Coordinates of C-alpha atoms and ligand atoms in Angstrom, one line a residue:
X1 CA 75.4 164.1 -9.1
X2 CA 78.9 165.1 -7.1
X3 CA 78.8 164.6 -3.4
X4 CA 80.6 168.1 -3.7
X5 CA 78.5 171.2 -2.9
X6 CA 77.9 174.1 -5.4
X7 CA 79.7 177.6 -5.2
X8 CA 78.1 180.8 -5.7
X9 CA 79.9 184.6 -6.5
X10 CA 77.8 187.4 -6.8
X11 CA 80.2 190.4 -8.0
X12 CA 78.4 193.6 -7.2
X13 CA 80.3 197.0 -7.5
X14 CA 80.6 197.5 -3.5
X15 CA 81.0 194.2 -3.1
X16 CA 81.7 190.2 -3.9
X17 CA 79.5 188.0 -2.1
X18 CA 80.8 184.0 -2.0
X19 CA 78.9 181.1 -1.2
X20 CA 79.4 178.0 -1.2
X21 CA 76.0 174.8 -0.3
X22 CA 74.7 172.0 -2.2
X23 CA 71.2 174.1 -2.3
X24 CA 69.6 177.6 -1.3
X25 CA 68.3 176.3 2.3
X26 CA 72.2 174.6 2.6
X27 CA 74.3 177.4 2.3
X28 CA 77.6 175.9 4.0
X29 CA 80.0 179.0 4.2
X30 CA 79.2 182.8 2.8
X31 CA 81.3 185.6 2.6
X32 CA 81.5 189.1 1.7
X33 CA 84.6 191.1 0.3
X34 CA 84.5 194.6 -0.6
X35 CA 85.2 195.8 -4.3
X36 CA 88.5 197.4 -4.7
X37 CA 91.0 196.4 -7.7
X38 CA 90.7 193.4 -9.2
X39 CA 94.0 191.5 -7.4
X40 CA 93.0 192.4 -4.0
X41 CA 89.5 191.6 -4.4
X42 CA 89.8 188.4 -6.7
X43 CA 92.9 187.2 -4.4
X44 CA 90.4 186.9 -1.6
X45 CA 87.7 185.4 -3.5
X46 CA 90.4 182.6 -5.1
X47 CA 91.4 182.2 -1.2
X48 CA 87.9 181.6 0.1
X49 CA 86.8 179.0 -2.9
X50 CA 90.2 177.1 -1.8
X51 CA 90.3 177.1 2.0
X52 CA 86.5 176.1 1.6
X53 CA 86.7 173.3 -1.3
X54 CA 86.6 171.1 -3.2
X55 CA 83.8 172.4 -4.6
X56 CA 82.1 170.8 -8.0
X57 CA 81.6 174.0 -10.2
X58 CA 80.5 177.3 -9.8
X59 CA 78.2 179.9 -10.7
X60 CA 78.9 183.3 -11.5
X61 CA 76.8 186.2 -11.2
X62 CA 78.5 189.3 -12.6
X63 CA 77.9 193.0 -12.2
X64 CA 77.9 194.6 -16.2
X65 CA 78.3 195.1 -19.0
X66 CA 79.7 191.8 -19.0
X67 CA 80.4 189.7 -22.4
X68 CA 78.6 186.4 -21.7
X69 CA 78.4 185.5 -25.9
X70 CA 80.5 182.5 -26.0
X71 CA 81.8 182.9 -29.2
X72 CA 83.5 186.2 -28.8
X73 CA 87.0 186.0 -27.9
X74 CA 86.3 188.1 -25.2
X75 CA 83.6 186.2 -23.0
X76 CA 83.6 186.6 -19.9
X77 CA 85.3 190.3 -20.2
X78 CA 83.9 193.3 -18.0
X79 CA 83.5 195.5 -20.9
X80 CA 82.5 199.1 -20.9
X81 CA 82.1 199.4 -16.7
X82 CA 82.1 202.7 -15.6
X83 CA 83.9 201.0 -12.4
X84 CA 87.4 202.1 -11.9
X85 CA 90.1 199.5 -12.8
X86 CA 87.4 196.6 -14.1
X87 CA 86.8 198.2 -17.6
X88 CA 87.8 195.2 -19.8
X89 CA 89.1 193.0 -16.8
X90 CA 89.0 189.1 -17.9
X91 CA 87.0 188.3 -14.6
X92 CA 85.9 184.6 -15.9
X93 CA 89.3 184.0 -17.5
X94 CA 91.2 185.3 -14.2
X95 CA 88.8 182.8 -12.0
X96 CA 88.8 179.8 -14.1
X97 CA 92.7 180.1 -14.5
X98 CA 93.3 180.5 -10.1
X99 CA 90.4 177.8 -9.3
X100 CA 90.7 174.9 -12.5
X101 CA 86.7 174.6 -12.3
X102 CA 84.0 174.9 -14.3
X103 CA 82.4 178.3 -14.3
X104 CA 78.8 179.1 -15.5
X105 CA 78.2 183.0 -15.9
X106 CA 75.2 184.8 -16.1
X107 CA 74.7 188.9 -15.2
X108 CA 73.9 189.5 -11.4
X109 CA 70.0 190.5 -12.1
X110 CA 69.9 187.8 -14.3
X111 CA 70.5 185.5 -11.0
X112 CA 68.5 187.4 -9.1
X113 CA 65.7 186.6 -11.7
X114 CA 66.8 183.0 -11.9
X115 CA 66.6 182.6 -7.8
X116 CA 62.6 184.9 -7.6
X117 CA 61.8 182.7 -10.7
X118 CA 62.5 179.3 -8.9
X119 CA 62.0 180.2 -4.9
X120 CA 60.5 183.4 -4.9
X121 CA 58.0 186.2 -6.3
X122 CA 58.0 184.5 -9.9
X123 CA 57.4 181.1 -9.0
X124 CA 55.7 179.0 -11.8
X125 CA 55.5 182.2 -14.1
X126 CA 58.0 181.7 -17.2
X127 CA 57.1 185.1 -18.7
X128 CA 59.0 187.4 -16.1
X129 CA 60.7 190.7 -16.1
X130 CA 62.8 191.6 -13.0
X131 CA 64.1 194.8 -12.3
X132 CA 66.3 196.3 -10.0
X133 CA 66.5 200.2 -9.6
X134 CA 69.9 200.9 -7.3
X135 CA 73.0 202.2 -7.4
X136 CA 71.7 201.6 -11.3
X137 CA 69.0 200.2 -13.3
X138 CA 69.4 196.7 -14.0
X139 CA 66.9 194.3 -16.1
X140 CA 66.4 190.7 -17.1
X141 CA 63.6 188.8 -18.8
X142 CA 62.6 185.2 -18.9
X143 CA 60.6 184.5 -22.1
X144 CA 59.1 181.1 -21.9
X145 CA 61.4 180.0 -19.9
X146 CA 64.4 180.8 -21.1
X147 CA 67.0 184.1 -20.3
X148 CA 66.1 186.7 -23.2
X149 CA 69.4 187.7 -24.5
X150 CA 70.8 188.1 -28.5
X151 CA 73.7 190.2 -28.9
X152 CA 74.2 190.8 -25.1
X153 CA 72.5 190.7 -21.8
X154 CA 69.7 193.2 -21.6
X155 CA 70.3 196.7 -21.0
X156 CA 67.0 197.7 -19.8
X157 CA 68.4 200.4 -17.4
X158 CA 69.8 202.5 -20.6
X159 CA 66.6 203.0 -22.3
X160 CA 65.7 206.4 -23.1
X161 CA 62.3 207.8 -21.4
X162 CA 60.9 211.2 -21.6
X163 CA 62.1 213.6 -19.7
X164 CA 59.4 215.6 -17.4
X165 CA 58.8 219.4 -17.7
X166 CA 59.1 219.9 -13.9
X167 CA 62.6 218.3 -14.0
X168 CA 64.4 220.2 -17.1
X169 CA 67.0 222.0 -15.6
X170 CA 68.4 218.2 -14.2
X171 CA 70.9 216.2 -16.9
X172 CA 71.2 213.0 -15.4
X173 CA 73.7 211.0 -13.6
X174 CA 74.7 208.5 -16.5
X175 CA 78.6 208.5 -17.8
X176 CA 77.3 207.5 -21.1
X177 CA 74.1 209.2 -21.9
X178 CA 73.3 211.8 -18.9
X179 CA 69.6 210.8 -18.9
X180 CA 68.9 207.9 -19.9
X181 CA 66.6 206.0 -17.9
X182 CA 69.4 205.0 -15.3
X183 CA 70.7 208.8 -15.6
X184 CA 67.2 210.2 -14.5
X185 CA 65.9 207.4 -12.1
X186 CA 68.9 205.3 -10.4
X187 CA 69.7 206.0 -6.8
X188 CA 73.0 207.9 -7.6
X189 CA 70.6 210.0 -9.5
X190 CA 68.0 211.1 -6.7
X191 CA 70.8 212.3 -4.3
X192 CA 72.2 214.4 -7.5
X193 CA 68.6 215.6 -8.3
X194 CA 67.7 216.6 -4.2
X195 CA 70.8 216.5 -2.3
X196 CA 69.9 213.5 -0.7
X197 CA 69.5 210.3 -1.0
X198 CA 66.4 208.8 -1.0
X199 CA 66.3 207.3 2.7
X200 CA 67.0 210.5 3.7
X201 CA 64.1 212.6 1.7
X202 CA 61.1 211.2 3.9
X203 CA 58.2 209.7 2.9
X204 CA 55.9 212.6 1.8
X205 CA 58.7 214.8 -0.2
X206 CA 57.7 215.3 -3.9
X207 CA 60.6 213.5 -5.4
X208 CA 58.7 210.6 -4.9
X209 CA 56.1 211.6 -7.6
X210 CA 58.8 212.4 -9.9
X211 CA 60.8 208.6 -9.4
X212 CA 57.4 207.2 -9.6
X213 CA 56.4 208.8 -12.9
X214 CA 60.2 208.0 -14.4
X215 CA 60.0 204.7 -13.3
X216 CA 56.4 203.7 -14.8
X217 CA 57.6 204.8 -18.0
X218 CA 60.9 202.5 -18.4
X219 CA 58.5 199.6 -16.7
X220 CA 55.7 200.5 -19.4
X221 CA 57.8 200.3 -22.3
X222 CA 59.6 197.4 -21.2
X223 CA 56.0 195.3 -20.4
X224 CA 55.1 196.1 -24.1
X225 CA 58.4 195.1 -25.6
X226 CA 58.2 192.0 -23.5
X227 CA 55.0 191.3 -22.4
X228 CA 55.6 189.3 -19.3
X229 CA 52.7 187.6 -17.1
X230 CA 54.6 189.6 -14.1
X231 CA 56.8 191.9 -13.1
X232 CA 59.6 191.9 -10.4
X233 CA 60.7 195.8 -9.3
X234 CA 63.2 195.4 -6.5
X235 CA 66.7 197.6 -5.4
X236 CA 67.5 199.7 -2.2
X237 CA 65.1 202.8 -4.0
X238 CA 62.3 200.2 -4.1
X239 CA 62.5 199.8 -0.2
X240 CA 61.0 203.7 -0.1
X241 CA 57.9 202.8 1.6
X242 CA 54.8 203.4 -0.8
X243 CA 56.9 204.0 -4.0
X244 CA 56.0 200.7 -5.4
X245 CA 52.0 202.1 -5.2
X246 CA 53.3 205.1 -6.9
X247 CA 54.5 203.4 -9.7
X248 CA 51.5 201.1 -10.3
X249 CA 48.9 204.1 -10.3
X250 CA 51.8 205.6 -12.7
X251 CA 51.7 202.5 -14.9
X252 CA 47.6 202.6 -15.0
X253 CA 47.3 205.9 -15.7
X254 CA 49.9 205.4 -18.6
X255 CA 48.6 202.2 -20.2
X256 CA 45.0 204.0 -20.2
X257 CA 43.5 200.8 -20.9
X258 CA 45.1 199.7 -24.3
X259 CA 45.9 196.3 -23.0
X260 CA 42.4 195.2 -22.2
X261 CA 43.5 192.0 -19.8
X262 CA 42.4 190.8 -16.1
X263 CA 45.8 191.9 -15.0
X264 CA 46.7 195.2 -15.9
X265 CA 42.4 196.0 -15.7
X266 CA 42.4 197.9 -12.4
X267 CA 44.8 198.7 -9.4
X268 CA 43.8 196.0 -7.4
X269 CA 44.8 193.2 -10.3
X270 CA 48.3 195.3 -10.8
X271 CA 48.9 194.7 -7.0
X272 CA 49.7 190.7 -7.8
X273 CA 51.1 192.2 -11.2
X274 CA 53.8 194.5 -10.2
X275 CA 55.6 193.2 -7.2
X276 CA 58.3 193.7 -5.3
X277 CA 60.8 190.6 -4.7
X278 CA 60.5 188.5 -2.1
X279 CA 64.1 187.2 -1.3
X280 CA 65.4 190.5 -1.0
X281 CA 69.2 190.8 -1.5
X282 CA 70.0 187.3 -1.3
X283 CA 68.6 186.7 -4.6
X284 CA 71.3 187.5 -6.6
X285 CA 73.5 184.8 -4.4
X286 CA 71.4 182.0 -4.6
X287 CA 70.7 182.7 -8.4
X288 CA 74.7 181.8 -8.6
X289 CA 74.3 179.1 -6.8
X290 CA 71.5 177.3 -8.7
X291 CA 73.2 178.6 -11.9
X292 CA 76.4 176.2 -11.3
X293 CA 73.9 173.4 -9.4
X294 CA 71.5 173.5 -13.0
X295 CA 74.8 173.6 -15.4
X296 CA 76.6 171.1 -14.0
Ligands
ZN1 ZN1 72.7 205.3 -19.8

């Protein structure tokens, strides 16, 4: 092992978060740089990773769609971002070409995973399923261990759900499909629906029922595609107090049974099932950072 430490980028679409330690409880220097056009936000990042080196690689934990199949000529590539100026940017490329280091990439919830997996909600549980309901819905899954990707990175945010009778007249905040599961449940999507975002709708309005319901659905059919031994469901919506209850009694009342197992038997065994993360927004950080300290 390199006496050098380990650096960390988290690229989020408000903002790029840097770090640089030789572990998650030694993080040396952290910074954050708001997302505006590639050159000015990259220019700062390059500047930071320099003015703070040498460092021995780096992980990379990218907002999406991002090409992470390294065999396609275009790994590494943002690809269909709705994100203004970042569709089809070469943000690997453009990094390892400014800093001459090794770069391991991975999708930011993918890190986030990564970091509850190893220091936080998921410890010792290889079967996991994080997601993360935003600004968008995000999803990864670890399947014995190991990242479940094929083609791509997971879309989990993109499936499509039904749409409730109470909620017709709404179609959905998604560029690409209007209500997918993203489009009906996302953050961006409760201040359409309501006027509001959700910090703002209280505790006890009824759009809480409605999120709940939409959300149990995307984590139900995920859980049967995947079957993990838990499940991860963290983002700014999830910080709604008593949303997270919501959307176990949802998933119950939805399963109805069918999977006959200790964990999913009764509410009190989907409490340890269902949880939210424990390392809060600094997952997605240290996930980088233990990506390039693993890799290298
Ligand atoms: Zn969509």
């Amino acid at each position: 092992m390199s006496s050098n430490p380990y650096g960390g980028i988290e690229a989020g679409g408000t903002k790029f978060s840097c770090a640089i330690g030789t572990s998650p409880g030694d993080i040396q220097q952290i910074i954050h740089i708001p997302t505006t056009t590639p050159s000015e936000t990259l220019s700062k990042v390059v500047e930071f990773f320099k003015n703070n080196g040498p460092i021995e690689s780096l992980g990379l934990a990218a907002f999406g769609p991002i090409e992470i199949n390294k065999k396609s000529p275009n790994y590494g590539h943002l690809t269909s971002t709705p994100k203004e100026g970042w569709r089809g940017f070469d943000l690997l490329g453009y990094l390892k070409e400014k800093l001459n280091i090794s770069i391991y990439l991975e999708t930011d919830v993918q890190s986030a995973l990564r970091a509850e997996h190893l220091l936080g909600a998921g410890q010792g549980i290889d079967n996991l399923l994080y997601i993360t309901v935003g600004g968008g819905i995000g999803g990864a899954s670890l399947v014995n261990g190991h990242l479940l990707e094929g083609l791509m990175h997971q879309e989990i945010g993109h499936m499509f759900i039904p749409k409730l009778e109470e909620d017709k007249s709404f179609d959905g905040v998604c560029h690409f499909h209007n209500d997918c599961w993203e489009g009906l449940s996302s953050g961006p999507s409760i201040e359409t629906r309501w006027g509001k975002s959700g910090e703002d709708l209280g505790i006890d309005h009824n759009a809480w029922e409605l999120e709940a319901k939409y959300l149990a659905y995307g984590i139900v059919n995920a859980l049967l595609v995947t079957m993990p031994e838990r499940i991860i469901v963290g983002g700014g919506v999830m910080k709604n107090e008593g949303l997270i209850d919501k959307v176990r009694l949802n998933i119950y009342k939805m399963l109805n049974g069918y999977i006959d197992l200790p964990s999913l038997t009764n509410l009190e065994a989907l409490e340890k099932y269902i949880v939210l993360p424990s390392l809060g927004s600094s997952s997605g950080i240290l996930g980088a950072l233990m990506l390039a300290r693993s890799e290298s």
